[in-house]
C-alpha cells in the first residue's frame, strides 16, 4: 500500500500525466491565467499534508492532531501579510479558500444578505464570472443567483469609464463595488473607486487574481491602500499552487464574518497541501529574483504588443500595463474561435476573448494572451519576435482557409488537421519549445 508508486498502480493515469507533461513542454502557453509553478510548490502538493482534516481556524480545530497543520497555516498567513506589506493589527487574511471563485463567494456570503447588491466589471468587458455575471435570459454565476448584480463596462477603446461607472453605481447602490478583471490590460484607479464607494456607502473589494504577482512586487497600483477587501487566486502571476486568499480589513468584525463564511459556511476541511505550497511561494515572491521575473513578464507583454502592432495587429487600449494583451481580430475579418483553433493545432495555447465592440459574447472577435508562462520558461526577445510572426502566420492560415472554404465554421474547419502549413508550423514550434527551460533542466 505505501510503497507502490503511480506507474506501478495505474499506468493509464501515469501515461496521461506524462502526455500532459509533454504537451506543456512542447507548447507555447499563452493562457494569461496560467503559470508553471516551482518544483518546491509541487512537492508540497504531492505531500502527506493532503491526508489531514483540519476544519476550523488554526488552534481552534474540530479534529485532533493538527499541531503541525496549525504551524503551516499560521506561517502561510504571516507570509501573506508580510509579502503584501500589511500590518496584522489592521488586516487579516484567510488562506483556506480552495480557489478564486470560492474566495469571492465567501466574501459576499460573509458581508451580505441574500438579495443584496454587487457591482463588478461585466464579463464581456473583461470581468470575471464570480463578480455577478448574468445574461438577459439567464443568471449564469451563483453570484448573480443569490445576489442582485449590475455590471459596469469598458468604453469603445477598452478602458474602464469611471464617470459612467459612478453614474451607474450611484443609481444601483451596490453593497459591494468590485474591481478586478480576467481580461483587462490596464491598471485600476483605486482612489477614484474608493471615492465612488464612499459616496454610495459600499464596501470596495479588489479581486487581484490575475495581477497579484504584479501587486506583490509593487509593479502595479496598490489596492490595499484603498480597499476594504482584497481577494486573489494564487496560481496565476503569483506562480503558486491552485488556491485562493482573502485579505480583509479588521473593521466591524468583517474578518470574523468572512472566516465563518469560509468555514463552516461554504467549505469543509482546508486543503493543507495547497496552503503549504502557498506558504512556500509567498516566501519566494519576496525575493529580488521574483521581482525581476515580474518586471520581465510586463516588459515582455509590452514588447510583444509592439511587435504585433508592426505586423498589423490591433490591441484593445493600444497596449498594456500588465501581463496580458487583448488582441482585436476584426480588421483581419476572422473570429477568435478560428484563431484559437489554428493556434491550438500549431501548439500555441491561447483563448478567444470578447473585445470592445463585440455584439455577441458567443462569437468573440478577439483573443487574450499572457506572458507569465513563457517568461517563466525564459523566452527572450528573439523568441517573442518569432512568436509575433507565428501568430501572424496563424491569422494568414485562418484567412486563407476562409477565402477558400467559406466562413461557416464547419466548412472552414474541414480536414484542418491535414493542412500542410499547419503541420509545418507545428514542427517549427515544437523544436523551438524543446530548447526552452522546463522542469528537468
Ligand atoms: N477572479 C478572477 C479575476 C479570475 O480571473 C479568476 C479566474 O480566472 C477567478 C477569480 C476565479 O478563480 P478560480 O478559477 O480559481 O476559481
Short mmCIF file of C-alpha atoms and ligand atoms in Angstrom, two decimals:
data_model
loop_
_atom_site.label_atom_id
_atom_site.label_comp_id
_atom_site.label_asym_id
_atom_site.label_seq_id
_atom_site.Cartn_x
_atom_site.Cartn_y
_atom_site.Cartn_z
CA UNK A 1 0.00 0.00 0.00
CA UNK A 2 2.65 2.56 0.97
CA UNK A 3 5.37 1.55 -1.47
CA UNK A 4 3.60 1.41 -4.80
CA UNK A 5 4.12 4.46 -6.96
CA UNK A 6 1.81 5.72 -9.67
CA UNK A 7 3.39 3.96 -12.60
CA UNK A 8 3.03 0.62 -10.78
CA UNK A 9 -0.52 1.21 -9.58
CA UNK A 10 -2.05 2.89 -12.61
CA UNK A 11 -0.21 3.04 -15.91
CA UNK A 12 -3.15 4.69 -17.61
CA UNK A 13 -3.17 7.78 -15.38
CA UNK A 14 0.61 7.81 -15.24
CA UNK A 15 0.78 7.87 -19.03
CA UNK A 16 -1.80 10.65 -19.20
CA UNK A 17 0.25 12.76 -16.80
CA UNK A 18 3.31 12.15 -18.96
CA UNK A 19 1.27 13.11 -22.01
CA UNK A 20 0.28 16.40 -20.33
CA UNK A 21 3.90 16.98 -19.26
CA UNK A 22 4.97 16.69 -22.90
CA UNK A 23 2.10 18.87 -24.08
CA UNK A 24 3.16 21.62 -21.69
CA UNK A 25 6.81 21.23 -22.66
CA UNK A 26 6.15 21.34 -26.42
CA UNK A 27 3.59 24.16 -26.33
CA UNK A 28 3.78 27.90 -26.28
CA UNK A 29 1.49 28.58 -23.32
CA UNK A 30 -0.11 31.98 -23.62
CA UNK A 31 -3.16 31.49 -21.40
CA UNK A 32 -2.93 34.66 -19.30
CA UNK A 33 -4.26 32.98 -16.14
CA UNK A 34 -1.71 30.15 -16.10
CA UNK A 35 1.86 29.69 -14.98
CA UNK A 36 4.41 26.95 -14.28
CA UNK A 37 4.82 26.65 -10.55
CA UNK A 38 8.09 25.56 -8.95
CA UNK A 39 9.18 22.05 -8.09
CA UNK A 40 9.15 23.13 -4.42
CA UNK A 41 5.45 24.00 -4.62
CA UNK A 42 4.71 20.77 -6.47
CA UNK A 43 6.44 18.81 -3.71
CA UNK A 44 4.01 20.32 -1.19
CA UNK A 45 1.05 19.41 -3.41
CA UNK A 46 2.14 15.77 -3.52
CA UNK A 47 2.93 15.56 0.19
CA UNK A 48 1.31 13.81 3.19
CA UNK A 49 -0.42 17.09 4.02
CA UNK A 50 -3.23 16.00 1.72
CA UNK A 51 -4.14 13.30 4.28
CA UNK A 52 -5.15 15.58 7.13
CA UNK A 53 -8.53 17.02 8.10
CA UNK A 54 -8.33 20.38 9.89
CA UNK A 55 -11.76 22.04 9.81
CA UNK A 56 -11.75 25.35 11.67
CA UNK A 57 -9.17 28.05 12.27
CA UNK A 58 -5.59 27.47 13.43
CA UNK A 59 -5.53 26.45 17.12
CA UNK A 60 -9.35 26.06 17.06
CA UNK A 61 -9.88 22.89 15.02
CA UNK A 62 -12.69 20.37 15.08
CA UNK A 63 -10.27 17.42 14.98
CA UNK A 64 -7.17 16.47 16.92
CA UNK A 65 -3.69 16.02 15.52
CA UNK A 66 -3.42 19.45 13.98
CA UNK A 67 -0.42 20.80 15.80
CA UNK A 68 1.72 20.73 12.64
CA UNK A 69 -1.06 21.89 10.33
CA UNK A 70 -1.64 24.88 12.64
CA UNK A 71 2.00 25.88 12.28
CA UNK A 72 1.80 25.62 8.48
CA UNK A 73 -1.39 27.68 8.18
CA UNK A 74 -0.13 30.38 10.56
CA UNK A 75 3.16 30.52 8.66
CA UNK A 76 1.22 30.93 5.42
CA UNK A 77 -0.96 33.71 6.89
CA UNK A 78 2.05 35.56 8.28
CA UNK A 79 3.90 35.32 4.99
CA UNK A 80 0.82 36.52 3.09
CA UNK A 81 0.58 39.66 5.25
CA UNK A 82 4.34 40.21 5.11
CA UNK A 83 4.57 39.73 1.33
CA UNK A 84 1.89 42.36 0.67
CA UNK A 85 3.31 44.71 3.32
CA UNK A 86 0.29 44.52 5.63
CA UNK A 87 0.04 45.15 9.34
CA UNK A 88 -1.71 42.39 11.30
CA UNK A 89 -3.46 44.90 13.57
CA UNK A 90 -5.20 46.38 10.52
CA UNK A 91 -5.54 43.40 8.15
CA UNK A 92 -6.50 39.74 8.47
CA UNK A 93 -6.04 37.03 5.87
CA UNK A 94 -7.75 33.72 5.26
CA UNK A 95 -5.75 31.25 3.15
CA UNK A 96 -8.30 28.43 3.23
CA UNK A 97 -10.37 29.21 0.09
CA UNK A 98 -9.99 26.36 -2.37
CA UNK A 99 -9.63 28.80 -5.24
CA UNK A 100 -10.61 32.24 -6.54
CA UNK A 101 -14.34 31.75 -7.14
CA UNK A 102 -14.97 30.24 -3.68
CA UNK A 103 -12.95 33.10 -2.15
CA UNK A 104 -15.18 35.68 -3.82
CA UNK A 105 -18.37 33.85 -2.87
CA UNK A 106 -17.17 33.67 0.75
CA UNK A 107 -16.77 37.46 0.81
CA UNK A 108 -20.32 38.03 -0.43
CA UNK A 109 -21.69 35.35 1.92
CA UNK A 110 -19.88 36.85 4.90
CA UNK A 111 -20.68 40.51 4.33
CA UNK A 112 -24.05 40.50 2.55
CA UNK A 113 -27.57 39.20 2.97
CA UNK A 114 -29.14 37.20 0.13
CA UNK A 115 -30.56 39.63 -2.41
CA UNK A 116 -28.07 42.41 -1.58
CA UNK A 117 -26.33 44.14 -4.46
CA UNK A 118 -22.93 43.71 -6.08
CA UNK A 119 -21.39 45.59 -8.99
CA UNK A 120 -18.34 44.48 -10.94
CA UNK A 121 -16.83 44.73 -14.40
CA UNK A 122 -19.02 42.97 -16.97
CA UNK A 123 -17.70 39.61 -18.22
CA UNK A 124 -17.61 40.69 -21.90
CA UNK A 125 -15.69 43.79 -20.73
CA UNK A 126 -13.02 41.59 -19.14
CA UNK A 127 -14.59 40.93 -15.73
CA UNK A 128 -14.97 37.55 -14.05
CA UNK A 129 -18.00 35.25 -13.71
CA UNK A 130 -17.78 35.43 -9.92
CA UNK A 131 -18.37 39.21 -9.96
CA UNK A 132 -22.09 38.61 -10.61
CA UNK A 133 -22.30 37.54 -14.23
CA UNK A 134 -25.75 37.04 -15.76
CA UNK A 135 -27.23 37.50 -19.22
CA UNK A 136 -30.62 38.98 -20.05
CA UNK A 137 -32.02 35.46 -20.24
CA UNK A 138 -30.13 33.59 -17.58
CA UNK A 139 -28.40 34.02 -14.25
CA UNK A 140 -25.14 32.25 -15.03
CA UNK A 141 -22.98 32.62 -11.91
CA UNK A 142 -24.30 31.69 -8.46
CA UNK A 143 -23.12 35.18 -7.50
CA UNK A 144 -25.99 36.53 -9.63
CA UNK A 145 -28.48 33.92 -8.38
CA UNK A 146 -28.07 34.80 -4.70
CA UNK A 147 -27.23 38.49 -5.07
CA UNK A 148 -28.56 41.22 -7.35
CA UNK A 149 -25.96 42.23 -9.86
CA UNK A 150 -25.46 45.12 -12.24
CA UNK A 151 -22.19 45.42 -14.11
CA UNK A 152 -20.17 48.37 -15.34
CA UNK A 153 -18.38 48.23 -18.69
CA UNK A 154 -15.36 49.40 -20.64
CA UNK A 155 -15.72 52.08 -23.33
CA UNK A 156 -15.22 51.51 -27.06
CA UNK A 157 -11.43 51.91 -26.67
CA UNK A 158 -11.35 49.25 -23.97
CA UNK A 159 -10.81 51.49 -20.91
CA UNK A 160 -13.00 51.45 -17.81
CA UNK A 161 -15.18 54.53 -17.98
CA UNK A 162 -15.10 55.74 -14.35
CA UNK A 163 -17.58 58.58 -14.97
CA UNK A 164 -20.18 56.18 -16.28
CA UNK A 165 -19.30 53.72 -13.51
CA UNK A 166 -20.05 56.46 -10.97
CA UNK A 167 -23.41 57.25 -12.57
CA UNK A 168 -24.40 53.54 -12.61
CA UNK A 169 -23.14 52.92 -9.07
CA UNK A 170 -24.98 55.97 -7.74
CA UNK A 171 -28.15 54.68 -9.37
CA UNK A 172 -27.83 50.97 -8.42
CA UNK A 173 -26.19 51.49 -5.00
CA UNK A 174 -24.33 48.18 -4.68
CA UNK A 175 -23.36 46.99 -1.20
CA UNK A 176 -20.02 45.87 -2.63
CA UNK A 177 -18.27 47.60 -5.51
CA UNK A 178 -15.84 45.13 -7.10
CA UNK A 179 -12.80 45.94 -9.19
CA UNK A 180 -10.52 43.41 -10.78
CA UNK A 181 -10.59 41.51 -14.05
CA UNK A 182 -9.63 38.49 -16.09
CA UNK A 183 -9.01 40.29 -19.36
CA UNK A 184 -8.19 43.93 -18.75
CA UNK A 185 -4.75 45.12 -19.89
CA UNK A 186 -4.69 48.28 -17.76
CA UNK A 187 -4.30 49.25 -14.11
CA UNK A 188 -7.12 50.33 -11.79
CA UNK A 189 -7.80 53.76 -10.31
CA UNK A 190 -8.40 52.59 -6.74
CA UNK A 191 -8.54 56.14 -5.39
CA UNK A 192 -11.42 57.04 -7.70
CA UNK A 193 -13.16 53.74 -6.92
CA UNK A 194 -12.82 54.46 -3.18
CA UNK A 195 -14.45 57.87 -3.68
CA UNK A 196 -17.34 56.28 -5.54
CA UNK A 197 -17.72 53.53 -2.91
CA UNK A 198 -17.72 56.14 -0.11
CA UNK A 199 -20.33 58.23 -1.92
CA UNK A 200 -22.76 55.29 -2.02
CA UNK A 201 -21.72 53.65 1.27
CA UNK A 202 -20.39 50.47 -0.36
CA UNK A 203 -17.51 48.20 0.53
CA UNK A 204 -14.72 48.33 -2.02
CA UNK A 205 -13.32 44.94 -2.99
CA UNK A 206 -10.42 44.26 -5.34
CA UNK A 207 -10.06 40.84 -6.93
CA UNK A 208 -6.37 40.76 -7.89
CA UNK A 209 -6.40 37.13 -9.07
CA UNK A 210 -4.65 37.98 -12.34
CA UNK A 211 -2.30 40.65 -11.11
CA UNK A 212 -1.32 39.52 -7.59
CA UNK A 213 2.25 38.82 -8.72
CA UNK A 214 2.43 42.35 -10.10
CA UNK A 215 0.90 43.86 -6.97
CA UNK A 216 3.11 41.94 -4.53
CA UNK A 217 6.22 43.19 -6.34
CA UNK A 218 4.83 46.76 -6.46
CA UNK A 219 4.71 46.86 -10.26
CA UNK A 220 1.07 47.97 -10.27
CA UNK A 221 -1.05 50.28 -8.10
CA UNK A 222 -1.61 49.10 -4.54
CA UNK A 223 -5.25 48.08 -3.91
CA UNK A 224 -4.61 47.72 -0.16
CA UNK A 225 -4.30 51.48 0.14
CA UNK A 226 -7.97 51.99 -0.68
CA UNK A 227 -9.90 48.70 -0.49
CA UNK A 228 -11.75 47.00 2.38
CA UNK A 229 -11.30 43.52 0.95
CA UNK A 230 -8.77 42.05 -1.48
CA UNK A 231 -9.14 38.54 -2.89
CA UNK A 232 -6.82 36.57 -5.11
CA UNK A 233 -6.06 33.28 -6.71
CA UNK A 234 -2.51 32.14 -6.14
CA UNK A 235 -1.68 30.20 -9.30
CA UNK A 236 -1.58 32.94 -11.93
CA UNK A 237 1.10 35.66 -11.92
CA UNK A 238 1.85 34.77 -8.28
CA UNK A 239 3.09 31.38 -9.64
CA UNK A 240 1.95 29.37 -6.60
CA UNK A 241 -0.37 26.38 -6.20
CA UNK A 242 -4.03 26.45 -7.33
CA UNK A 243 -5.66 28.14 -4.33
CA UNK A 244 -7.28 31.33 -3.01
CA UNK A 245 -6.78 34.06 -0.39
CA UNK A 246 -8.99 36.69 1.20
CA UNK A 247 -7.49 39.78 2.82
CA UNK A 248 -9.90 41.84 4.89
CA UNK A 249 -9.61 44.97 6.99
CA UNK A 250 -10.33 44.24 10.64
CA UNK A 251 -13.31 46.59 10.86
CA UNK A 252 -16.87 45.86 12.04
CA UNK A 253 -15.91 42.23 12.74
CA UNK A 254 -15.59 41.63 8.98
CA UNK A 255 -12.66 39.25 9.43
CA UNK A 256 -14.78 37.04 11.71
CA UNK A 257 -17.74 37.19 9.30
CA UNK A 258 -15.57 36.14 6.37
CA UNK A 259 -13.81 33.41 8.35
CA UNK A 260 -17.22 31.97 9.26
CA UNK A 261 -18.38 32.19 5.65
CA UNK A 262 -15.34 30.17 4.51
CA UNK A 263 -15.92 27.59 7.25
CA UNK A 264 -18.47 26.40 8.23
CA UNK A 265 -20.46 28.47 5.72
CA UNK A 266 -19.13 27.21 2.41
CA UNK A 267 -16.22 24.85 2.82
CA UNK A 268 -15.17 21.87 4.89
CA UNK A 269 -11.57 20.87 5.58
CA UNK A 270 -8.89 23.16 4.17
CA UNK A 271 -6.55 21.78 1.51
CA UNK A 272 -3.42 21.73 3.61
CA UNK A 273 -1.14 20.67 0.78
CA UNK A 274 -2.19 23.81 -1.12
CA UNK A 275 -1.70 26.00 1.94
CA UNK A 276 1.85 24.68 2.40
CA UNK A 277 2.57 25.27 -1.31
CA UNK A 278 1.24 28.79 -0.96
CA UNK A 279 3.45 29.41 2.09
CA UNK A 280 6.47 28.37 0.02
CA UNK A 281 5.52 30.66 -2.85
CA UNK A 282 4.82 33.60 -0.53
CA UNK A 283 8.42 33.29 0.64
CA UNK A 284 9.58 33.11 -2.99
CA UNK A 285 7.71 36.24 -4.12
CA UNK A 286 9.59 38.36 -1.58
CA UNK A 287 12.91 37.63 -3.30
CA UNK A 288 14.54 40.06 -5.73
CA UNK A 289 14.57 37.25 -8.31
CA UNK A 290 10.76 37.11 -8.36
CA UNK A 291 10.54 40.89 -8.75
CA UNK A 292 12.88 40.65 -11.75
CA UNK A 293 10.69 37.89 -13.17
CA UNK A 294 7.55 40.05 -12.86
CA UNK A 295 9.28 43.05 -14.44
CA UNK A 296 10.12 40.77 -17.39
CA UNK A 297 6.51 39.50 -17.57
CA UNK A 298 5.38 43.10 -18.07
CA UNK A 299 8.17 44.20 -20.42
CA UNK A 300 7.67 41.04 -22.49
CA UNK A 301 3.93 41.78 -22.84
CA UNK A 302 4.74 45.34 -23.93
CA UNK A 303 7.49 44.18 -26.31
CA UNK A 304 5.27 41.52 -27.89
CA UNK A 305 2.46 44.07 -28.22
CA UNK A 306 4.71 46.43 -30.21
CA UNK A 307 5.96 43.59 -32.43
CA UNK A 308 2.38 42.53 -33.13
CA UNK A 309 1.37 46.08 -34.00
CA UNK A 310 4.17 46.21 -36.59
CA UNK A 311 2.50 43.19 -38.23
CA UNK A 312 -0.92 44.83 -38.37
CA UNK A 313 -2.49 43.57 -35.13
CA UNK A 314 -4.76 45.94 -33.21
CA UNK A 315 -4.69 45.91 -29.41
CA UNK A 316 -7.52 46.86 -27.11
CA UNK A 317 -6.41 50.11 -25.35
CA UNK A 318 -3.48 50.07 -27.80
CA UNK A 319 -1.16 48.37 -25.31
CA UNK A 320 -0.80 47.01 -21.80
CA UNK A 321 0.25 47.90 -18.25
CA UNK A 322 0.33 44.30 -17.08
CA UNK A 323 0.90 40.69 -18.16
CA UNK A 324 -1.70 40.40 -20.90
CA UNK A 325 -2.69 41.65 -24.32
CA UNK A 326 -6.20 41.77 -25.65
CA UNK A 327 -5.97 41.46 -29.42
CA UNK A 328 -8.71 42.50 -31.82
CA UNK A 329 -9.04 40.39 -34.96
CA UNK A 330 -11.88 42.23 -36.68
CA UNK A 331 -9.51 44.02 -39.07
CA UNK A 332 -8.39 40.60 -40.34
CA UNK A 333 -12.04 39.51 -40.78
CA UNK A 334 -11.73 36.41 -38.56
CA UNK A 335 -13.19 35.35 -35.21
CA UNK A 336 -11.38 34.48 -32.01
CA UNK A 337 -12.62 30.86 -32.27
CA UNK A 338 -10.89 30.30 -35.61
CA UNK A 339 -7.66 31.85 -34.37
CA UNK A 340 -7.81 29.77 -31.17
CA UNK A 341 -8.32 26.61 -33.24
CA UNK A 342 -5.40 27.17 -35.62
CA UNK A 343 -3.15 28.19 -32.72
CA UNK A 344 -4.09 25.04 -30.84
CA UNK A 345 -3.16 22.90 -33.85
CA UNK A 346 0.27 24.53 -34.09
CA UNK A 347 0.87 24.13 -30.34
CA UNK A 348 0.12 27.67 -29.22
CA UNK A 349 -2.39 27.77 -26.34
CA UNK A 350 -4.43 30.92 -26.06
CA UNK A 351 -8.10 31.75 -25.72
CA UNK A 352 -10.75 33.57 -27.70
CA UNK A 353 -12.00 36.62 -25.84
CA UNK A 354 -14.55 39.37 -26.15
CA UNK A 355 -13.10 42.71 -27.18
CA UNK A 356 -14.79 46.13 -27.14
CA UNK A 357 -17.43 46.35 -29.85
CA UNK A 358 -18.31 42.63 -29.88
CA UNK A 359 -22.03 42.16 -30.37
CA UNK A 360 -22.16 38.59 -29.11
CA UNK A 361 -20.23 37.05 -26.23
CA UNK A 362 -20.72 33.71 -28.00
CA UNK A 363 -18.72 34.73 -31.04
CA UNK A 364 -15.93 36.95 -29.77
CA UNK A 365 -13.66 38.62 -32.29
CA UNK A 366 -10.60 38.80 -30.09
CA UNK A 367 -8.00 36.72 -28.32
CA UNK A 368 -6.30 37.14 -24.96
CA UNK A 369 -2.67 36.27 -24.50
CA UNK A 370 -0.44 36.47 -21.45
CA UNK A 371 3.30 36.33 -20.91
CA UNK A 372 3.67 34.73 -17.41
CA UNK A 373 4.20 31.14 -18.59
CA UNK A 374 6.72 31.76 -21.33
CA UNK A 375 8.59 34.29 -19.19
CA UNK A 376 8.95 31.52 -16.60
CA UNK A 377 10.42 29.36 -19.35
CA UNK A 378 12.96 32.07 -20.19
CA UNK A 379 11.69 33.12 -23.63
CA UNK A 380 13.89 36.00 -24.86
CA UNK A 381 13.27 38.91 -27.27
CA UNK A 382 14.21 36.78 -30.26
CA UNK A 383 11.55 34.29 -29.16
CA UNK A 384 8.88 36.96 -28.72
CA UNK A 385 9.62 38.31 -32.21
CA UNK A 386 9.32 34.77 -33.60
CA UNK A 387 6.04 34.37 -31.74
CA UNK A 388 4.64 37.59 -33.24
CA UNK A 389 5.37 36.21 -36.72
CA UNK A 390 3.90 32.80 -35.84
CA UNK A 391 0.72 34.48 -34.63
CA UNK A 392 0.53 36.45 -37.88
CA UNK A 393 1.01 33.21 -39.80
CA UNK A 394 -1.93 31.71 -37.87
CA UNK A 395 -4.04 34.70 -38.90
CA UNK A 396 -2.98 34.19 -42.53
CA UNK A 397 -3.92 30.50 -42.34
CA UNK A 398 -7.36 31.43 -40.94
CA UNK A 399 -7.90 33.97 -43.71
CA UNK A 400 -6.67 31.68 -46.49
CA UNK A 401 -8.98 28.86 -45.36
CA UNK A 402 -11.87 31.29 -45.08
CA UNK A 403 -11.33 32.55 -48.62
CA UNK A 404 -11.01 29.03 -49.97
CA UNK A 405 -13.63 27.14 -47.95
CA UNK A 406 -16.07 29.77 -46.66
CA UNK A 407 -16.80 31.45 -43.33
CA UNK A 408 -19.00 28.77 -41.78
CA UNK A 409 -17.01 27.09 -39.02
CA UNK A 410 -17.85 23.59 -40.29
CA UNK A 411 -16.69 24.32 -43.88
CA UNK A 412 -13.74 26.37 -42.73
CA UNK A 413 -12.51 23.60 -40.43
CA UNK A 414 -12.88 20.71 -42.86
CA UNK A 415 -9.81 18.40 -42.71
CA UNK A 416 -7.92 21.15 -40.97
CA UNK A 417 -5.57 18.61 -39.32
CA UNK A 418 -4.26 17.79 -42.83
CA UNK A 419 -3.37 21.40 -43.64
CA UNK A 420 0.32 21.35 -44.64
CA UNK A 421 1.07 24.88 -43.49
CA UNK A 422 -0.31 23.99 -40.04
CA UNK A 423 1.79 20.83 -39.85
CA UNK A 424 4.97 22.69 -40.83
CA UNK A 425 4.40 25.47 -38.34
CA UNK A 426 3.69 22.96 -35.57
CA UNK A 427 7.01 21.20 -36.16
CA UNK A 428 8.88 24.51 -36.04
CA UNK A 429 7.19 25.46 -32.76
CA UNK A 430 7.81 22.08 -31.12
CA UNK A 431 11.50 22.31 -31.97
CA UNK A 432 11.66 25.81 -30.53
CA UNK A 433 9.89 24.81 -27.29
CA UNK A 434 12.22 21.89 -26.68
CA UNK A 435 15.07 24.39 -26.38
CA UNK A 436 13.44 26.33 -23.54
CA UNK A 437 13.72 25.67 -19.79
CA UNK A 438 11.30 23.20 -18.34
CA UNK A 439 11.20 21.20 -15.14
CA UNK A 440 14.08 18.84 -15.80
CA UNK A 441 16.60 21.46 -16.94
N1 LIG B 1 -11.18 36.19 -10.24
C1 LIG B 1 -10.57 36.49 -11.39
C2 LIG B 1 -10.33 37.92 -11.73
C3 LIG B 1 -10.18 35.48 -12.27
O1 LIG B 1 -9.60 35.77 -13.42
C4 LIG B 1 -10.43 34.14 -11.89
C5 LIG B 1 -10.03 33.02 -12.77
O2 LIG B 1 -9.57 33.12 -13.83
C6 LIG B 1 -11.09 33.89 -10.70
C7 LIG B 1 -11.45 34.94 -9.89
C8 LIG B 1 -11.51 32.52 -10.31
O3 LIG B 1 -10.50 31.71 -9.98
P1 LIG B 1 -10.69 30.11 -9.94
O4 LIG B 1 -10.74 29.68 -11.34
O5 LIG B 1 -9.50 29.70 -9.20
O6 LIG B 1 -11.98 29.86 -9.21
#
